Short mmCIF file of C-alpha atoms and ligand atoms in Angstrom, two decimals:
data_model
loop_
_atom_site.label_atom_id
_atom_site.label_comp_id
_atom_site.label_asym_id
_atom_site.label_seq_id
_atom_site.Cartn_x
_atom_site.Cartn_y
_atom_site.Cartn_z
CA ALA A 7 -20.10 4.43 43.23
CA VAL A 8 -22.21 4.61 46.42
CA GLN A 9 -21.38 6.23 49.75
CA LEU A 10 -23.46 6.01 52.90
CA ARG A 11 -22.55 8.41 55.73
CA GLN A 12 -23.99 7.97 59.23
CA VAL A 13 -27.26 6.64 57.83
CA ARG A 14 -29.98 6.20 60.43
CA ARG A 15 -33.44 4.80 59.74
CA THR A 16 -35.96 4.65 62.53
CA TYR A 17 -39.60 3.61 62.70
CA PRO A 18 -42.22 4.52 65.29
CA ASP A 19 -43.21 1.40 67.22
CA GLY A 20 -46.05 1.84 69.66
CA ALA A 21 -44.76 4.41 72.15
CA GLY A 22 -41.13 3.84 71.19
CA THR A 23 -38.80 3.89 68.22
CA VAL A 24 -37.18 1.05 66.31
CA GLU A 25 -33.67 1.79 65.06
CA ALA A 26 -33.51 -0.33 61.90
CA LEU A 27 -30.22 1.43 61.02
CA ALA A 28 -28.34 3.11 63.86
CA GLY A 29 -25.66 5.06 62.02
CA VAL A 30 -24.14 3.16 59.09
CA SER A 31 -21.22 4.49 57.06
CA LEU A 32 -20.16 2.45 54.03
CA GLU A 33 -18.12 3.02 50.90
CA LEU A 34 -18.98 0.92 47.82
CA HIS A 35 -16.26 1.53 45.24
CA PRO A 36 -16.98 1.36 41.49
CA GLY A 37 -16.60 -2.19 40.22
CA SER A 38 -16.44 -3.65 43.73
CA PHE A 39 -18.28 -6.78 44.91
CA THR A 40 -19.55 -6.50 48.49
CA ALA A 41 -21.54 -9.04 50.51
CA ILE A 42 -23.65 -7.93 53.47
CA MET A 43 -24.37 -10.52 56.17
CA GLY A 44 -26.04 -10.41 59.56
CA PRO A 45 -28.83 -11.88 61.69
CA SER A 46 -32.48 -11.75 60.66
CA GLY A 47 -33.79 -8.30 61.63
CA SER A 48 -30.34 -6.65 61.77
CA GLY A 49 -31.16 -4.06 59.07
CA LYS A 50 -29.79 -5.57 55.83
CA SER A 51 -32.87 -4.96 53.67
CA THR A 52 -33.22 -1.47 55.14
CA LEU A 53 -29.56 -0.75 54.33
CA LEU A 54 -30.03 -1.92 50.74
CA SER A 55 -33.21 0.14 50.26
CA CYS A 56 -31.53 3.30 51.56
CA ALA A 57 -28.41 2.70 49.44
CA ALA A 58 -30.54 2.26 46.29
CA GLY A 59 -32.72 5.32 46.90
CA LEU A 60 -35.84 3.20 47.54
CA ASP A 61 -36.09 4.45 51.10
CA THR A 62 -35.11 7.75 52.69
CA PRO A 63 -32.86 7.76 55.76
CA THR A 64 -34.12 9.43 58.93
CA SER A 65 -30.70 11.14 59.01
CA GLY A 66 -27.31 10.84 57.31
CA SER A 67 -26.60 10.91 53.58
CA VAL A 68 -26.58 8.62 50.56
CA VAL A 69 -24.47 9.62 47.56
CA ILE A 70 -24.81 7.68 44.27
CA GLU A 71 -22.27 8.38 41.51
CA GLY A 72 -21.43 11.70 43.12
CA VAL A 73 -25.04 12.82 43.56
CA ASP A 74 -26.47 13.35 47.05
CA LEU A 75 -29.96 11.86 46.94
CA ALA A 76 -31.22 14.46 49.41
CA ALA A 77 -30.57 17.13 46.79
CA LEU A 78 -32.85 15.48 44.24
CA ARG A 79 -36.57 15.80 43.73
CA PRO A 80 -38.43 12.47 43.96
CA ASP A 81 -38.87 12.19 40.19
CA ALA A 82 -35.13 12.69 39.73
CA VAL A 83 -34.40 9.91 42.24
CA THR A 84 -36.78 7.67 40.29
CA ARG A 85 -34.99 8.44 37.02
CA LEU A 86 -31.59 7.80 38.60
CA ARG A 87 -32.77 4.44 39.97
CA ARG A 88 -34.35 3.41 36.68
CA ASP A 89 -31.29 4.30 34.61
CA ARG A 90 -28.40 3.35 36.87
CA ILE A 91 -29.60 0.78 39.42
CA GLY A 92 -30.77 -2.83 39.32
CA PHE A 93 -32.53 -4.18 42.42
CA VAL A 94 -33.50 -7.72 43.39
CA PHE A 95 -36.10 -7.60 46.18
CA GLN A 96 -36.18 -10.12 49.01
CA ALA A 97 -39.83 -10.82 48.08
CA TYR A 98 -39.16 -10.48 44.28
CA ASN A 99 -42.08 -8.06 43.70
CA LEU A 100 -42.98 -9.41 40.26
CA VAL A 101 -46.00 -7.95 38.46
CA ALA A 102 -48.67 -10.64 38.79
CA HIS A 103 -50.54 -9.96 35.55
CA LEU A 104 -47.46 -9.74 33.29
CA THR A 105 -45.67 -12.77 31.86
CA VAL A 106 -42.13 -13.71 32.80
CA ALA A 107 -40.76 -12.17 29.59
CA GLU A 108 -42.76 -8.97 30.17
CA ASN A 109 -41.57 -8.77 33.78
CA VAL A 110 -37.93 -9.10 32.71
CA ALA A 111 -38.34 -6.49 29.95
CA LEU A 112 -40.29 -3.98 32.09
CA PRO A 113 -37.34 -1.86 33.38
CA LEU A 114 -36.21 -1.10 29.81
CA LEU A 115 -39.74 -0.09 28.90
CA LEU A 116 -40.02 2.14 31.97
CA ALA A 117 -36.68 3.77 31.12
CA GLY A 118 -38.01 4.65 27.67
CA ARG A 119 -35.33 2.50 26.06
CA GLU A 120 -35.38 0.04 23.15
CA PRO A 121 -36.28 -3.56 24.02
CA ASP A 122 -33.30 -5.91 24.14
CA ALA A 123 -34.62 -9.34 23.21
CA HIS A 124 -31.11 -10.70 22.79
CA LEU A 125 -29.99 -9.78 26.29
CA ARG A 126 -33.31 -10.97 27.73
CA ARG A 127 -32.88 -14.39 26.12
CA TYR A 128 -29.28 -14.55 27.29
CA LEU A 129 -30.16 -13.64 30.91
CA MET A 130 -33.08 -16.07 31.05
CA HIS A 131 -30.90 -18.84 29.68
CA ALA A 132 -28.09 -17.97 32.10
CA VAL A 133 -30.40 -18.32 35.15
CA GLY A 134 -32.10 -21.45 33.76
CA LEU A 135 -35.52 -20.03 32.85
CA THR A 136 -35.63 -20.76 29.12
CA GLY A 137 -39.09 -22.04 28.22
CA LEU A 138 -40.92 -20.09 30.94
CA GLU A 139 -41.31 -16.83 28.96
CA ASP A 140 -45.13 -16.97 28.78
CA ARG A 141 -45.81 -18.11 32.36
CA LEU A 142 -47.40 -15.82 34.89
CA PRO A 143 -45.61 -15.32 38.25
CA GLY A 144 -48.32 -17.39 39.96
CA GLU A 145 -47.37 -20.34 37.77
CA LEU A 146 -43.75 -20.40 38.92
CA SER A 147 -41.92 -22.12 41.74
CA GLY A 148 -40.38 -19.88 44.43
CA GLY A 149 -36.89 -20.24 43.01
CA GLN A 150 -38.11 -19.60 39.48
CA ALA A 151 -39.76 -16.34 40.61
CA GLN A 152 -36.52 -15.35 42.33
CA ARG A 153 -34.60 -15.91 39.11
CA VAL A 154 -37.06 -13.79 37.13
CA ALA A 155 -36.37 -10.98 39.61
CA ILE A 156 -32.63 -11.41 39.03
CA ALA A 157 -32.90 -11.33 35.24
CA ARG A 158 -35.11 -8.24 35.52
CA ALA A 159 -32.51 -6.44 37.65
CA LEU A 160 -29.82 -6.96 34.99
CA ILE A 161 -31.75 -6.10 31.79
CA THR A 162 -30.89 -2.38 31.86
CA ARG A 163 -27.15 -3.12 32.29
CA PRO A 164 -27.19 -0.91 35.40
CA ALA A 165 -24.11 0.69 36.97
CA VAL A 166 -24.95 -0.71 40.40
CA VAL A 167 -26.69 -4.01 41.19
CA PHE A 168 -28.27 -4.51 44.62
CA ALA A 169 -29.63 -7.98 45.44
CA ASP A 170 -31.40 -8.97 48.66
CA GLU A 171 -30.68 -12.66 49.36
CA PRO A 172 -30.69 -13.62 45.63
CA THR A 173 -30.01 -17.33 46.28
CA GLY A 174 -32.38 -17.70 49.26
CA ALA A 175 -34.89 -19.89 47.43
CA LEU A 176 -32.36 -21.88 45.40
CA ASP A 177 -30.73 -25.30 45.73
CA SER A 178 -26.93 -25.24 45.77
CA HIS A 179 -26.53 -25.97 42.05
CA THR A 180 -28.96 -23.30 40.87
CA GLY A 181 -27.58 -20.88 43.47
CA ALA A 182 -24.07 -21.34 42.11
CA GLN A 183 -25.41 -20.75 38.58
CA VAL A 184 -27.04 -17.47 39.67
CA LEU A 185 -23.94 -16.32 41.57
CA ASP A 186 -21.97 -16.96 38.38
CA VAL A 187 -24.31 -14.82 36.26
CA LEU A 188 -24.15 -11.94 38.74
CA ARG A 189 -20.35 -12.13 39.03
CA THR A 190 -19.52 -12.48 35.34
CA THR A 191 -22.03 -9.82 34.29
CA ALA A 192 -20.61 -7.43 36.88
CA GLU A 193 -17.06 -8.06 35.65
CA ALA A 194 -18.01 -7.71 31.98
CA LEU A 195 -19.89 -4.44 32.56
CA ALA A 196 -17.65 -3.11 35.39
CA GLN A 197 -20.71 -3.02 37.64
CA THR A 198 -20.73 -2.43 41.36
CA LEU A 199 -22.32 -5.48 43.01
CA VAL A 200 -23.88 -5.42 46.48
CA LEU A 201 -25.48 -8.65 47.73
CA VAL A 202 -27.24 -9.30 51.01
CA THR A 203 -26.82 -12.96 51.78
CA HIS A 204 -27.02 -15.69 54.40
CA ASP A 205 -25.18 -18.00 51.96
CA PRO A 206 -21.48 -18.51 52.82
CA ARG A 207 -20.65 -19.43 49.22
CA VAL A 208 -21.93 -16.06 48.01
CA ALA A 209 -19.94 -14.30 50.73
CA ALA A 210 -16.84 -16.30 49.78
CA ALA A 211 -17.04 -14.94 46.21
CA ALA A 212 -17.09 -11.29 47.33
CA GLN A 213 -14.08 -8.98 47.65
CA ARG A 214 -15.41 -7.67 50.93
CA VAL A 215 -17.93 -8.99 53.47
CA VAL A 216 -19.50 -6.55 55.92
CA PHE A 217 -21.44 -7.69 58.97
CA LEU A 218 -24.52 -5.89 60.28
CA ALA A 219 -25.85 -6.35 63.82
CA ASP A 220 -28.62 -4.31 65.47
CA GLY A 221 -28.49 -1.69 62.72
CA ARG A 222 -24.72 -1.14 62.90
CA LEU A 223 -21.74 -2.40 60.95
CA ALA A 224 -20.02 -4.70 63.36
CA ALA A 225 -17.08 -5.99 61.35
CA HIS A 226 -15.75 -6.60 57.87
CA LEU A 227 -13.54 -9.12 56.06
CA ASP A 228 -11.53 -8.44 52.94
CA ALA A 229 -10.57 -11.18 50.49
CA PRO A 230 -6.75 -11.64 50.38
CA ASP A 231 -6.23 -10.29 46.86
CA ALA A 232 -9.13 -7.85 46.76
CA ALA B 6 -49.61 -40.63 59.12
CA VAL B 7 -49.58 -39.65 55.43
CA GLN B 8 -49.36 -41.86 52.35
CA LEU B 9 -48.99 -40.67 48.78
CA ARG B 10 -49.54 -43.26 46.04
CA GLN B 11 -48.57 -42.55 42.45
CA VAL B 12 -49.44 -38.87 42.82
CA ARG B 13 -49.37 -36.94 39.56
CA ARG B 14 -49.99 -33.21 39.24
CA THR B 15 -49.99 -31.62 35.83
CA TYR B 16 -50.73 -28.10 34.58
CA PRO B 17 -51.70 -26.97 31.09
CA ASP B 18 -48.88 -24.86 29.65
CA GLY B 19 -49.65 -23.26 26.33
CA ALA B 20 -50.28 -26.18 23.99
CA GLY B 21 -48.57 -28.69 26.24
CA THR B 22 -48.62 -30.01 29.79
CA VAL B 23 -46.24 -29.45 32.69
CA GLU B 24 -45.74 -32.49 34.93
CA ALA B 25 -45.04 -30.83 38.30
CA LEU B 26 -45.33 -34.30 39.90
CA ALA B 27 -44.87 -37.32 37.63
CA GLY B 28 -45.93 -40.20 39.88
CA VAL B 29 -44.74 -39.85 43.48
CA SER B 30 -45.26 -42.53 46.11
CA LEU B 31 -44.19 -41.71 49.65
CA GLU B 32 -44.87 -43.06 53.12
CA LEU B 33 -44.62 -40.62 56.04
CA HIS B 34 -44.83 -42.67 59.25
CA PRO B 35 -46.34 -41.24 62.45
CA GLY B 36 -43.70 -39.37 64.44
CA SER B 37 -41.17 -39.44 61.59
CA PHE B 38 -39.01 -36.50 60.50
CA THR B 39 -38.53 -36.34 56.73
CA ALA B 40 -36.61 -33.74 54.71
CA ILE B 41 -37.41 -33.20 51.03
CA MET B 42 -34.65 -31.77 48.84
CA GLY B 43 -34.28 -31.14 45.12
CA PRO B 44 -33.56 -28.50 42.49
CA SER B 45 -35.63 -25.37 42.09
CA GLY B 46 -38.72 -26.32 40.06
CA SER B 47 -38.50 -30.05 40.82
CA GLY B 48 -41.95 -30.24 42.47
CA LYS B 49 -41.25 -29.89 46.21
CA SER B 50 -43.91 -27.24 46.97
CA THR B 51 -46.40 -29.12 44.80
CA LEU B 52 -45.65 -32.34 46.71
CA LEU B 53 -46.18 -30.61 50.05
CA SER B 54 -49.45 -29.00 48.93
CA CYS B 55 -50.84 -32.33 47.71
CA ALA B 56 -49.72 -34.15 50.86
CA ALA B 57 -51.42 -31.52 53.06
CA GLY B 58 -54.68 -31.47 51.12
CA LEU B 59 -54.10 -27.91 49.87
CA ASP B 60 -53.97 -29.10 46.26
CA THR B 61 -55.69 -31.97 44.49
CA PRO B 62 -53.59 -34.45 42.48
CA THR B 63 -54.40 -34.95 38.81
CA SER B 64 -54.25 -38.68 39.60
CA GLY B 65 -53.11 -40.97 42.42
CA SER B 66 -54.16 -40.85 46.07
CA VAL B 67 -53.35 -39.03 49.28
CA VAL B 68 -54.31 -40.69 52.58
CA ILE B 69 -54.04 -38.72 55.84
CA GLU B 70 -54.46 -40.61 59.13
CA GLY B 71 -56.24 -43.40 57.28
CA VAL B 72 -58.62 -41.10 55.37
CA ASP B 73 -58.45 -40.92 51.58
CA LEU B 74 -58.80 -37.22 50.74
CA ALA B 75 -60.62 -38.08 47.50
CA ALA B 76 -63.48 -39.53 49.58
CA LEU B 77 -64.03 -36.24 51.43
CA ARG B 78 -66.14 -33.24 50.50
CA PRO B 79 -64.15 -29.99 50.29
CA ASP B 80 -65.45 -28.71 53.64
CA ALA B 81 -64.36 -31.95 55.31
CA VAL B 82 -60.86 -31.59 53.83
CA THR B 83 -60.77 -28.05 55.21
CA ARG B 84 -61.77 -29.26 58.68
CA LEU B 85 -59.16 -32.04 58.58
CA ARG B 86 -56.45 -29.57 57.58
CA ARG B 87 -57.48 -27.07 60.24
CA ASP B 88 -57.56 -29.64 63.03
CA ARG B 89 -54.69 -31.96 62.17
CA ILE B 90 -52.21 -30.11 59.95
CA GLY B 91 -49.79 -27.21 60.38
CA PHE B 92 -48.39 -25.66 57.19
CA VAL B 93 -45.55 -23.17 56.68
CA PHE B 94 -45.83 -21.67 53.17
CA GLN B 95 -42.78 -20.84 51.08
CA ALA B 96 -44.17 -17.28 50.78
CA TYR B 97 -45.48 -17.25 54.42
CA ASN B 98 -48.99 -16.00 53.42
CA LEU B 99 -49.50 -13.84 56.51
CA VAL B 100 -52.68 -11.76 56.80
CA ALA B 101 -51.55 -8.19 56.09
CA HIS B 102 -54.08 -6.37 58.25
CA LEU B 103 -53.70 -8.58 61.35
CA THR B 104 -50.92 -8.15 63.91
CA VAL B 105 -48.23 -10.75 64.49
CA ALA B 106 -50.05 -12.04 67.61
CA GLU B 107 -53.35 -12.22 65.72
CA ASN B 108 -51.70 -14.03 62.81
CA VAL B 109 -50.19 -16.64 65.14
CA ALA B 110 -53.50 -17.13 66.99
CA LEU B 111 -55.66 -17.29 63.85
CA PRO B 112 -55.65 -21.11 63.27
CA LEU B 113 -57.03 -21.74 66.77
CA LEU B 114 -59.76 -19.18 66.15
CA LEU B 115 -60.62 -20.76 62.79
CA ALA B 116 -60.76 -24.19 64.41
CA GLY B 117 -63.32 -22.89 66.92
CA ARG B 118 -60.94 -23.61 69.78
CA GLU B 119 -59.97 -21.68 72.90
CA PRO B 120 -57.12 -19.19 72.53
CA ASP B 121 -53.79 -20.42 73.95
CA ALA B 122 -51.91 -17.30 75.02
CA HIS B 123 -49.38 -19.37 76.92
CA LEU B 124 -48.39 -21.49 73.94
CA ARG B 125 -48.39 -18.44 71.69
CA ARG B 126 -45.96 -16.63 74.02
CA TYR B 127 -43.82 -19.74 74.24
CA LEU B 128 -43.64 -20.24 70.46
CA MET B 129 -42.91 -16.58 69.77
CA HIS B 130 -40.14 -16.61 72.36
CA ALA B 131 -38.75 -19.87 70.97
CA VAL B 132 -38.40 -18.40 67.46
CA GLY B 133 -37.08 -15.06 68.75
CA LEU B 134 -40.08 -12.82 68.07
CA THR B 135 -40.87 -11.59 71.59
CA GLY B 136 -41.66 -7.87 71.45
CA LEU B 137 -43.11 -7.96 67.91
CA GLU B 138 -46.67 -8.96 68.92
CA ASP B 139 -48.31 -5.73 67.76
CA ARG B 140 -46.42 -5.29 64.48
CA LEU B 141 -48.11 -5.72 61.14
CA PRO B 142 -46.54 -8.12 58.62
CA GLY B 143 -45.43 -5.15 56.50
CA GLU B 144 -43.36 -3.91 59.42
CA LEU B 145 -41.29 -7.08 59.67
CA SER B 146 -38.06 -8.25 58.10
CA GLY B 147 -38.26 -11.24 55.75
CA GLY B 148 -36.91 -13.64 58.34
CA GLN B 149 -39.25 -12.25 61.03
CA ALA B 150 -42.26 -12.87 58.75
CA GLN B 151 -41.02 -16.40 58.13
CA ARG B 152 -40.84 -17.05 61.84
CA VAL B 153 -44.40 -15.75 62.37
CA ALA B 154 -45.51 -18.31 59.79
CA ILE B 155 -43.69 -21.04 61.73
CA ALA B 156 -45.23 -20.10 65.08
CA ARG B 157 -48.65 -19.98 63.40
CA ALA B 158 -48.21 -23.51 62.01
CA LEU B 159 -47.53 -24.91 65.49
CA ILE B 160 -50.23 -23.13 67.57
CA THR B 161 -52.89 -25.84 67.05
CA ARG B 162 -50.46 -28.61 68.13
CA PRO B 163 -51.19 -30.38 64.84
CA ALA B 164 -50.58 -34.08 64.17
CA VAL B 165 -48.58 -33.33 61.02
CA VAL B 166 -46.35 -30.31 60.37
CA PHE B 167 -45.44 -29.43 56.78
CA ALA B 168 -42.88 -26.63 56.25
CA ASP B 169 -41.73 -25.31 52.88
CA GLU B 170 -38.13 -24.06 53.24
CA PRO B 171 -38.66 -22.79 56.84
CA THR B 172 -35.08 -21.52 57.22
CA GLY B 173 -34.75 -19.99 53.75
CA ALA B 174 -34.75 -16.37 54.96
CA LEU B 175 -32.70 -16.97 58.10
CA ASP B 176 -29.05 -16.56 59.08
CA SER B 177 -27.39 -19.71 60.40
CA HIS B 178 -27.93 -18.90 64.07
CA THR B 179 -31.64 -18.09 63.74
CA GLY B 180 -32.08 -21.04 61.38
CA ALA B 181 -30.62 -23.41 63.97
CA GLN B 182 -32.97 -21.89 66.58
CA VAL B 183 -35.99 -22.55 64.35
CA LEU B 184 -34.89 -26.09 63.50
CA ASP B 185 -34.62 -26.71 67.23
CA VAL B 186 -38.17 -25.50 67.90
CA LEU B 187 -39.57 -27.68 65.11
CA ARG B 188 -37.63 -30.76 66.23
CA THR B 189 -38.28 -30.50 69.97
CA THR B 190 -41.97 -29.64 69.49
CA ALA B 191 -42.37 -32.61 67.15
CA GLU B 192 -40.70 -34.94 69.66
CA ALA B 193 -42.72 -33.60 72.60
CA LEU B 194 -46.05 -33.92 70.74
CA ALA B 195 -45.13 -37.02 68.70
CA GLN B 196 -45.77 -35.02 65.53
CA THR B 197 -44.94 -36.07 61.99
CA LEU B 198 -42.55 -33.47 60.55
CA VAL B 199 -42.06 -32.94 56.81
CA LEU B 200 -39.67 -30.17 55.78
CA VAL B 201 -38.78 -29.03 52.28
CA THR B 202 -35.30 -27.58 52.48
CA HIS B 203 -32.22 -26.48 50.54
CA ASP B 204 -30.36 -26.28 53.89
CA PRO B 205 -27.99 -29.20 54.51
CA ARG B 206 -28.15 -28.68 58.30
CA VAL B 207 -31.91 -29.18 58.27
CA ALA B 208 -31.50 -32.29 56.14
CA ALA B 209 -28.82 -33.59 58.51
CA ALA B 210 -31.29 -33.43 61.40
CA ALA B 211 -33.92 -35.57 59.63
CA GLN B 212 -34.36 -39.34 59.94
CA ARG B 213 -34.88 -39.60 56.19
CA VAL B 214 -34.00 -37.33 53.27
CA VAL B 215 -35.84 -37.84 49.98
CA PHE B 216 -34.67 -36.26 46.76
CA LEU B 217 -37.06 -34.95 44.11
CA ALA B 218 -36.01 -34.33 40.50
CA ASP B 219 -38.31 -33.47 37.60
CA GLY B 220 -41.40 -34.42 39.60
CA ARG B 221 -40.12 -37.85 40.67
CA LEU B 222 -38.45 -39.23 43.77
CA ALA B 223 -34.93 -39.90 42.64
CA ALA B 224 -33.28 -41.23 45.78
CA HIS B 225 -33.42 -41.29 49.56
CA LEU B 226 -31.00 -41.40 52.48
CA ASP B 227 -31.78 -42.80 55.93
CA ALA B 228 -29.97 -41.61 59.06
CA PRO B 229 -27.95 -44.49 60.61
CA ASP B 230 -30.07 -44.94 63.74
CA ALA B 231 -33.42 -43.85 62.29
N1 LIG C 1 -49.82 -22.99 37.50
C1 LIG C 1 -48.74 -23.58 36.93
N2 LIG C 1 -48.70 -23.72 35.58
C2 LIG C 1 -47.64 -24.30 35.00
N3 LIG C 1 -46.58 -24.79 35.67
C3 LIG C 1 -46.57 -24.66 37.02
C4 LIG C 1 -47.64 -24.05 37.72
N4 LIG C 1 -47.32 -24.04 39.03
C5 LIG C 1 -46.13 -24.64 39.15
N5 LIG C 1 -45.66 -25.01 37.94
C6 LIG C 1 -44.41 -25.71 37.65
O1 LIG C 1 -44.36 -26.92 38.41
C7 LIG C 1 -43.01 -27.22 38.72
C8 LIG C 1 -42.87 -27.53 40.19
O2 LIG C 1 -43.11 -26.38 40.96
P1 LIG C 1 -42.81 -26.34 42.52
O3 LIG C 1 -43.27 -25.01 43.01
O4 LIG C 1 -43.42 -27.54 43.17
O5 LIG C 1 -41.22 -26.48 42.55
P2 LIG C 1 -40.22 -26.44 43.80
O6 LIG C 1 -39.46 -27.71 43.81
O7 LIG C 1 -40.97 -26.08 45.05
O8 LIG C 1 -39.22 -25.27 43.42
P3 LIG C 1 -38.46 -24.16 44.34
O9 LIG C 1 -37.32 -24.88 45.01
O10 LIG C 1 -37.98 -23.17 43.32
O11 LIG C 1 -39.45 -23.58 45.30
C9 LIG C 1 -42.15 -26.01 38.31
O12 LIG C 1 -41.46 -26.29 37.13
C10 LIG C 1 -43.20 -24.92 38.07
O13 LIG C 1 -42.81 -24.02 37.06
N1 LIG C 2 -42.38 -0.43 59.32
C1 LIG C 2 -41.63 -0.89 60.35
N2 LIG C 2 -41.96 -0.59 61.63
C2 LIG C 2 -41.21 -1.02 62.64
N3 LIG C 2 -40.10 -1.76 62.52
C3 LIG C 2 -39.72 -2.11 61.27
C4 LIG C 2 -40.46 -1.70 60.13
N4 LIG C 2 -39.86 -2.22 59.03
C5 LIG C 2 -38.79 -2.92 59.46
N5 LIG C 2 -38.71 -2.85 60.81
C6 LIG C 2 -37.68 -3.46 61.67
O1 LIG C 2 -36.40 -3.01 61.24
C7 LIG C 2 -35.44 -4.04 61.51
C8 LIG C 2 -34.58 -4.27 60.27
O2 LIG C 2 -35.38 -4.84 59.25
P1 LIG C 2 -34.71 -5.42 57.91
O3 LIG C 2 -35.84 -5.87 57.03
O4 LIG C 2 -33.76 -4.43 57.34
O5 LIG C 2 -33.88 -6.67 58.48
P2 LIG C 2 -33.02 -7.77 57.69
O6 LIG C 2 -31.63 -7.72 58.21
O7 LIG C 2 -33.20 -7.59 56.21
O8 LIG C 2 -33.68 -9.13 58.16
P3 LIG C 2 -33.92 -10.55 57.36
O9 LIG C 2 -32.59 -11.23 57.29
O10 LIG C 2 -34.89 -11.25 58.25
O11 LIG C 2 -34.48 -10.23 56.00
C9 LIG C 2 -36.21 -5.29 61.92
O12 LIG C 2 -36.06 -5.49 63.32
C10 LIG C 2 -37.64 -4.96 61.55
O13 LIG C 2 -38.57 -5.56 62.43
MG1 LIG C 3 -34.16 -8.74 54.77
MG1 LIG C 4 -40.98 -24.41 46.24
#
């Protein structure tokens, strides 16, 4: 579903250069469930942004469903993301002046598709947010805001779901609930699931765990029956 | 150091009322290390904000170092917070247009005190941020931003340190490093340390763990030799 080849992403930093990604090659097969772990600052969020077409590599290529992103105009990348990709941001990025229900529904609206009130209710119930439909993001707890971001990422039934530390703000019970929603939805819809996590229980549920260090893939573990 | 007595905090919610805190009484002794755990949405951030004078209870009292916050004018509460309290926000709340070094130094500046370049260097080194002094918050990873917020909370050598999920964005190694800084600083300066956490290793380091559920304290655990 997604292939990264020798992806590098550097930033200018004073007189020098920061290598956020120093040459990452990764194959994410259709229907697979991959966890990405690594120290704070190792490049996980950068990797996810490049893989989802939210950021452009300094060099190397990203191919999504057979399409090389470098060959697309920016508006075509935007359409591809909107139609095929769900993304849970590390900082959630909810729209402050829209209600929870409006935030969850927004991707469908932006994709020019019909609203899906049934799926929205199902997703909100599945992540434990029933009753919070009319709240504004500023009226939510941290973990509630995180769960809105998760429901929003799933509303378009995307082909690929990227999530950046989706259980970071959650207690173990709620975290397990969210992991369950992501897993079962991915299985039901044959989605490709890519989760950045510091949470060993999330990693334990994946078919493959890859480890990032200093912008490089350092190691990987495959589940026995993956 | 801090006493909460029957603290309630409600919000209007449509036609009804949300009880974020439903009557919490808690004693935080000078020099103690308390962890607060509980499900997402159970009132932990609200409890911390009320205890630190950042939010006003709907009813009940908060007493900090013998002073009832209700007896103070708002500017006096602000001065008390600035001089005696360090606070790590769940969303960090860094100043976007100031560098990392300026963000860490800001509380001293606001308190009208002399800069403390030595302590700032020490704290940044202790949380693993050396070399990032001139970055802007937008040029940091999530866990790096969290660690800036932690260094900032400690720069004034406050009497009481409140931290809302200070290891939430950190891998286990960096999280242990941060826990160490908080613990050893608190012991060295005889600080009162109050950490909201979902992380069992943080809870295991505390002298007391209190559990919040639906805005009430449901239970507590004391370490054997606390
Ligand atoms: N402005 C508001 N209006 C209505 N309800 C609110 C408002 N702010 C917070 N709440 C509610 O108060 C409750 C407690 O929120 P709080 O942020 O203290 O929870 P928390 O325990 O810190 O959760 P988390 O672990 O997810 O950070 C939540 O149910 C939240 O939705
Ligand atoms: N605009 C920028 N300028 C300079 N360096 C940057 C910029 N943005 C990110 N970086 C650096 O790139 C590196 C990778 O960042 P990234 O956010 O991908 O890390 P991460 O693995 O997601 O960390 P965390 O677990 O803390 O979220 C970090 O060292 C970060 O400081
Ligand atoms: Mg990150
Ligand atoms: Mg909270």
